[in-house]
């Protein structure tokens, strides 16, 4: 399990919802990426956690299946807290994941995200 909490977000971060996308970045996000990112802080991380397409992503009370994991997504999440999350889109970049569901929620400070098997 990888559990994290949104601490802040840039002015442009919510705008990407229109494209069924959001960007997470850890507290060390470079200034040029903070404006488009939801900055989060890890609450719990199991040492054997492995981000893969058998996982789910729970955002508050909504659970999404993870359908595809880019080749760099796990390492980026572990090292930088950085990952792009696409809804219903299989055409993703190496540092991204694709989830399936009806609609992305409006993310806000204090929201909890949990990646788990």
PDB file of C-alpha atoms in Angstrom:
ATOM      1  CA  UNK A   1       0.000   0.000   0.000  1.00  0.00           C
ATOM      2  CA  UNK A   2       1.040   3.558  -0.750  1.00  0.00           C
ATOM      3  CA  UNK A   3      -1.097   6.142   1.035  1.00  0.00           C
ATOM      4  CA  UNK A   4      -0.614   9.844   0.496  1.00  0.00           C
ATOM      5  CA  UNK A   5      -2.332  13.130   1.322  1.00  0.00           C
ATOM      6  CA  UNK A   6      -2.649  16.236  -0.853  1.00  0.00           C
ATOM      7  CA  UNK A   7      -1.007  19.180   0.901  1.00  0.00           C
ATOM      8  CA  UNK A   8      -1.351  21.913  -1.743  1.00  0.00           C
ATOM      9  CA  UNK A   9      -1.790  22.406  -5.464  1.00  0.00           C
ATOM     10  CA  UNK A  10      -0.870  24.826  -8.197  1.00  0.00           C
ATOM     11  CA  UNK A  11      -3.304  27.147  -9.929  1.00  0.00           C
ATOM     12  CA  UNK A  12      -3.288  25.088 -13.134  1.00  0.00           C
ATOM     13  CA  UNK A  13      -3.511  21.629 -11.509  1.00  0.00           C
ATOM     14  CA  UNK A  14      -7.346  21.423 -11.430  1.00  0.00           C
ATOM     15  CA  UNK A  15      -7.628  22.555 -15.068  1.00  0.00           C
ATOM     16  CA  UNK A  16      -6.251  19.239 -16.336  1.00  0.00           C
ATOM     17  CA  UNK A  17      -9.402  17.487 -15.080  1.00  0.00           C
ATOM     18  CA  UNK A  18     -10.993  18.634 -18.356  1.00  0.00           C
ATOM     19  CA  UNK A  19      -8.483  16.336 -20.097  1.00  0.00           C
ATOM     20  CA  UNK A  20      -9.140  13.468 -17.641  1.00  0.00           C
ATOM     21  CA  UNK A  21      -5.708  13.927 -16.089  1.00  0.00           C
ATOM     22  CA  UNK A  22      -4.043  14.955 -12.858  1.00  0.00           C
ATOM     23  CA  UNK A  23      -0.381  15.225 -11.899  1.00  0.00           C
ATOM     24  CA  UNK A  24       1.015  14.264  -8.505  1.00  0.00           C
ATOM     25  CA  UNK A  25       4.374  15.438  -7.237  1.00  0.00           C
ATOM     26  CA  UNK A  26       6.095  15.070  -3.888  1.00  0.00           C
ATOM     27  CA  UNK A  27       7.185  18.003  -1.716  1.00  0.00           C
ATOM     28  CA  UNK A  28      10.437  18.361  -3.686  1.00  0.00           C
ATOM     29  CA  UNK A  29       8.594  19.378  -6.868  1.00  0.00           C
ATOM     30  CA  UNK A  30      10.566  21.901  -8.943  1.00  0.00           C
ATOM     31  CA  UNK A  31       8.994  25.363  -8.989  1.00  0.00           C
ATOM     32  CA  UNK A  32       8.249  25.119 -12.715  1.00  0.00           C
ATOM     33  CA  UNK A  33       6.069  22.018 -12.095  1.00  0.00           C
ATOM     34  CA  UNK A  34       4.306  23.120  -8.902  1.00  0.00           C
ATOM     35  CA  UNK A  35       1.764  25.161 -10.854  1.00  0.00           C
ATOM     36  CA  UNK A  36       0.415  22.072 -12.645  1.00  0.00           C
ATOM     37  CA  UNK A  37       0.762  19.565  -9.800  1.00  0.00           C
ATOM     38  CA  UNK A  38      -1.059  18.327  -6.745  1.00  0.00           C
ATOM     39  CA  UNK A  39       1.695  18.291  -4.112  1.00  0.00           C
ATOM     40  CA  UNK A  40       1.345  15.350  -1.759  1.00  0.00           C
ATOM     41  CA  UNK A  41       3.030  13.870   1.279  1.00  0.00           C
ATOM     42  CA  UNK A  42       3.305  10.127   1.827  1.00  0.00           C
ATOM     43  CA  UNK A  43       1.483   8.891   4.931  1.00  0.00           C
ATOM     44  CA  UNK A  44       2.163   5.124   4.633  1.00  0.00           C
ATOM     45  CA  UNK A  45       4.352   3.202   2.223  1.00  0.00           C
ATOM     46  CA  UNK A  46       4.785  -0.553   2.525  1.00  0.00           C
ATOM     47  CA  UNK A  47       8.367  -1.544   1.769  1.00  0.00           C
ATOM     48  CA  UNK A  48       7.182  -4.230  -0.667  1.00  0.00           C
ATOM     49  CA  UNK A  49       4.742  -1.960  -2.540  1.00  0.00           C
ATOM     50  CA  UNK A  50       4.987  -2.298  -6.305  1.00  0.00           C
ATOM     51  CA  UNK A  51       2.869  -0.130  -8.571  1.00  0.00           C
ATOM     52  CA  UNK A  52       1.439  -2.377 -11.271  1.00  0.00           C
ATOM     53  CA  UNK A  53      -1.707  -2.953 -13.292  1.00  0.00           C
ATOM     54  CA  UNK A  54      -3.100  -5.247 -10.615  1.00  0.00           C
ATOM     55  CA  UNK A  55      -3.446  -2.287  -8.226  1.00  0.00           C
ATOM     56  CA  UNK A  56      -6.340   0.011  -7.529  1.00  0.00           C
ATOM     57  CA  UNK A  57      -6.265   3.724  -6.787  1.00  0.00           C
ATOM     58  CA  UNK A  58      -8.697   4.918  -4.153  1.00  0.00           C
ATOM     59  CA  UNK A  59      -9.349   8.663  -4.024  1.00  0.00           C
ATOM     60  CA  UNK A  60     -11.273   9.374  -0.848  1.00  0.00           C
ATOM     61  CA  UNK A  61     -14.220   6.940  -1.256  1.00  0.00           C
ATOM     62  CA  UNK A  62     -13.952   6.291  -5.006  1.00  0.00           C
ATOM     63  CA  UNK A  63     -11.995   3.265  -6.238  1.00  0.00           C
ATOM     64  CA  UNK A  64     -10.470   3.115  -9.723  1.00  0.00           C
ATOM     65  CA  UNK A  65      -8.839   0.121 -11.411  1.00  0.00           C
ATOM     66  CA  UNK A  66      -5.326   0.713 -12.685  1.00  0.00           C
ATOM     67  CA  UNK A  67      -5.326  -0.520 -16.274  1.00  0.00           C
ATOM     68  CA  UNK A  68      -1.841   0.390 -17.432  1.00  0.00           C
ATOM     69  CA  UNK A  69       1.421   1.420 -15.765  1.00  0.00           C
ATOM     70  CA  UNK A  70       4.140   3.233 -17.693  1.00  0.00           C
ATOM     71  CA  UNK A  71       7.656   1.812 -17.571  1.00  0.00           C
ATOM     72  CA  UNK A  72       8.953   4.643 -15.321  1.00  0.00           C
ATOM     73  CA  UNK A  73       5.828   5.219 -13.215  1.00  0.00           C
ATOM     74  CA  UNK A  74       6.805   3.064 -10.217  1.00  0.00           C
ATOM     75  CA  UNK A  75      10.339   4.506  -9.960  1.00  0.00           C
ATOM     76  CA  UNK A  76       9.127   8.093 -10.393  1.00  0.00           C
ATOM     77  CA  UNK A  77       6.494   7.633  -7.695  1.00  0.00           C
ATOM     78  CA  UNK A  78       8.973   6.081  -5.260  1.00  0.00           C
ATOM     79  CA  UNK A  79      11.815   8.548  -5.866  1.00  0.00           C
ATOM     80  CA  UNK A  80      10.032  11.829  -6.604  1.00  0.00           C
ATOM     81  CA  UNK A  81       6.416  11.247  -5.636  1.00  0.00           C
ATOM     82  CA  UNK A  82       5.722  12.090  -9.277  1.00  0.00           C
ATOM     83  CA  UNK A  83       3.141  10.417 -11.479  1.00  0.00           C
ATOM     84  CA  UNK A  84       0.585  11.486 -14.066  1.00  0.00           C
ATOM     85  CA  UNK A  85      -2.807   9.812 -13.795  1.00  0.00           C
ATOM     86  CA  UNK A  86      -4.997   9.499 -16.892  1.00  0.00           C
ATOM     87  CA  UNK A  87      -8.644   8.463 -16.772  1.00  0.00           C
ATOM     88  CA  UNK A  88      -9.880   6.111 -19.517  1.00  0.00           C
ATOM     89  CA  UNK A  89      -6.834   6.658 -21.720  1.00  0.00           C
ATOM     90  CA  UNK A  90      -4.513   3.792 -22.629  1.00  0.00           C
ATOM     91  CA  UNK A  91      -2.095   6.016 -24.571  1.00  0.00           C
ATOM     92  CA  UNK A  92       0.171   7.131 -21.727  1.00  0.00           C
ATOM     93  CA  UNK A  93       3.736   8.318 -21.235  1.00  0.00           C
ATOM     94  CA  UNK A  94       6.351   6.196 -19.387  1.00  0.00           C
ATOM     95  CA  UNK A  95       5.853   8.120 -16.114  1.00  0.00           C
ATOM     96  CA  UNK A  96       2.077   7.754 -16.078  1.00  0.00           C
ATOM     97  CA  UNK A  97      -0.699   5.339 -15.227  1.00  0.00           C
ATOM     98  CA  UNK A  98      -4.124   4.810 -16.794  1.00  0.00           C
ATOM     99  CA  UNK A  99      -7.138   4.254 -14.568  1.00  0.00           C
ATOM    100  CA  UNK A 100     -10.719   3.444 -15.499  1.00  0.00           C
ATOM    101  CA  UNK A 101     -13.881   4.922 -14.067  1.00  0.00           C
ATOM    102  CA  UNK A 102     -16.726   7.335 -14.620  1.00  0.00           C
ATOM    103  CA  UNK A 103     -15.179  10.676 -13.685  1.00  0.00           C
ATOM    104  CA  UNK A 104     -12.240  12.076 -11.760  1.00  0.00           C
ATOM    105  CA  UNK A 105     -13.193  13.760  -8.496  1.00  0.00           C
ATOM    106  CA  UNK A 106     -12.284  17.369  -7.809  1.00  0.00           C
ATOM    107  CA  UNK A 107      -9.072  16.985  -5.811  1.00  0.00           C
ATOM    108  CA  UNK A 108      -8.457  19.261  -2.848  1.00  0.00           C
ATOM    109  CA  UNK A 109      -6.084  19.775   0.073  1.00  0.00           C
ATOM    110  CA  UNK A 110      -6.554  16.990   2.612  1.00  0.00           C
ATOM    111  CA  UNK A 111      -7.730  14.382   0.097  1.00  0.00           C
ATOM    112  CA  UNK A 112      -6.314  10.894   0.620  1.00  0.00           C
ATOM    113  CA  UNK A 113      -5.067   8.719  -2.264  1.00  0.00           C
ATOM    114  CA  UNK A 114      -4.310   5.043  -1.707  1.00  0.00           C
ATOM    115  CA  UNK A 115      -2.597   2.738  -4.197  1.00  0.00           C
ATOM    116  CA  UNK A 116      -3.106  -0.895  -3.174  1.00  0.00           C
ATOM    117  CA  UNK A 117      -3.448  -4.442  -4.443  1.00  0.00           C
TER     118      UNK A 117
END
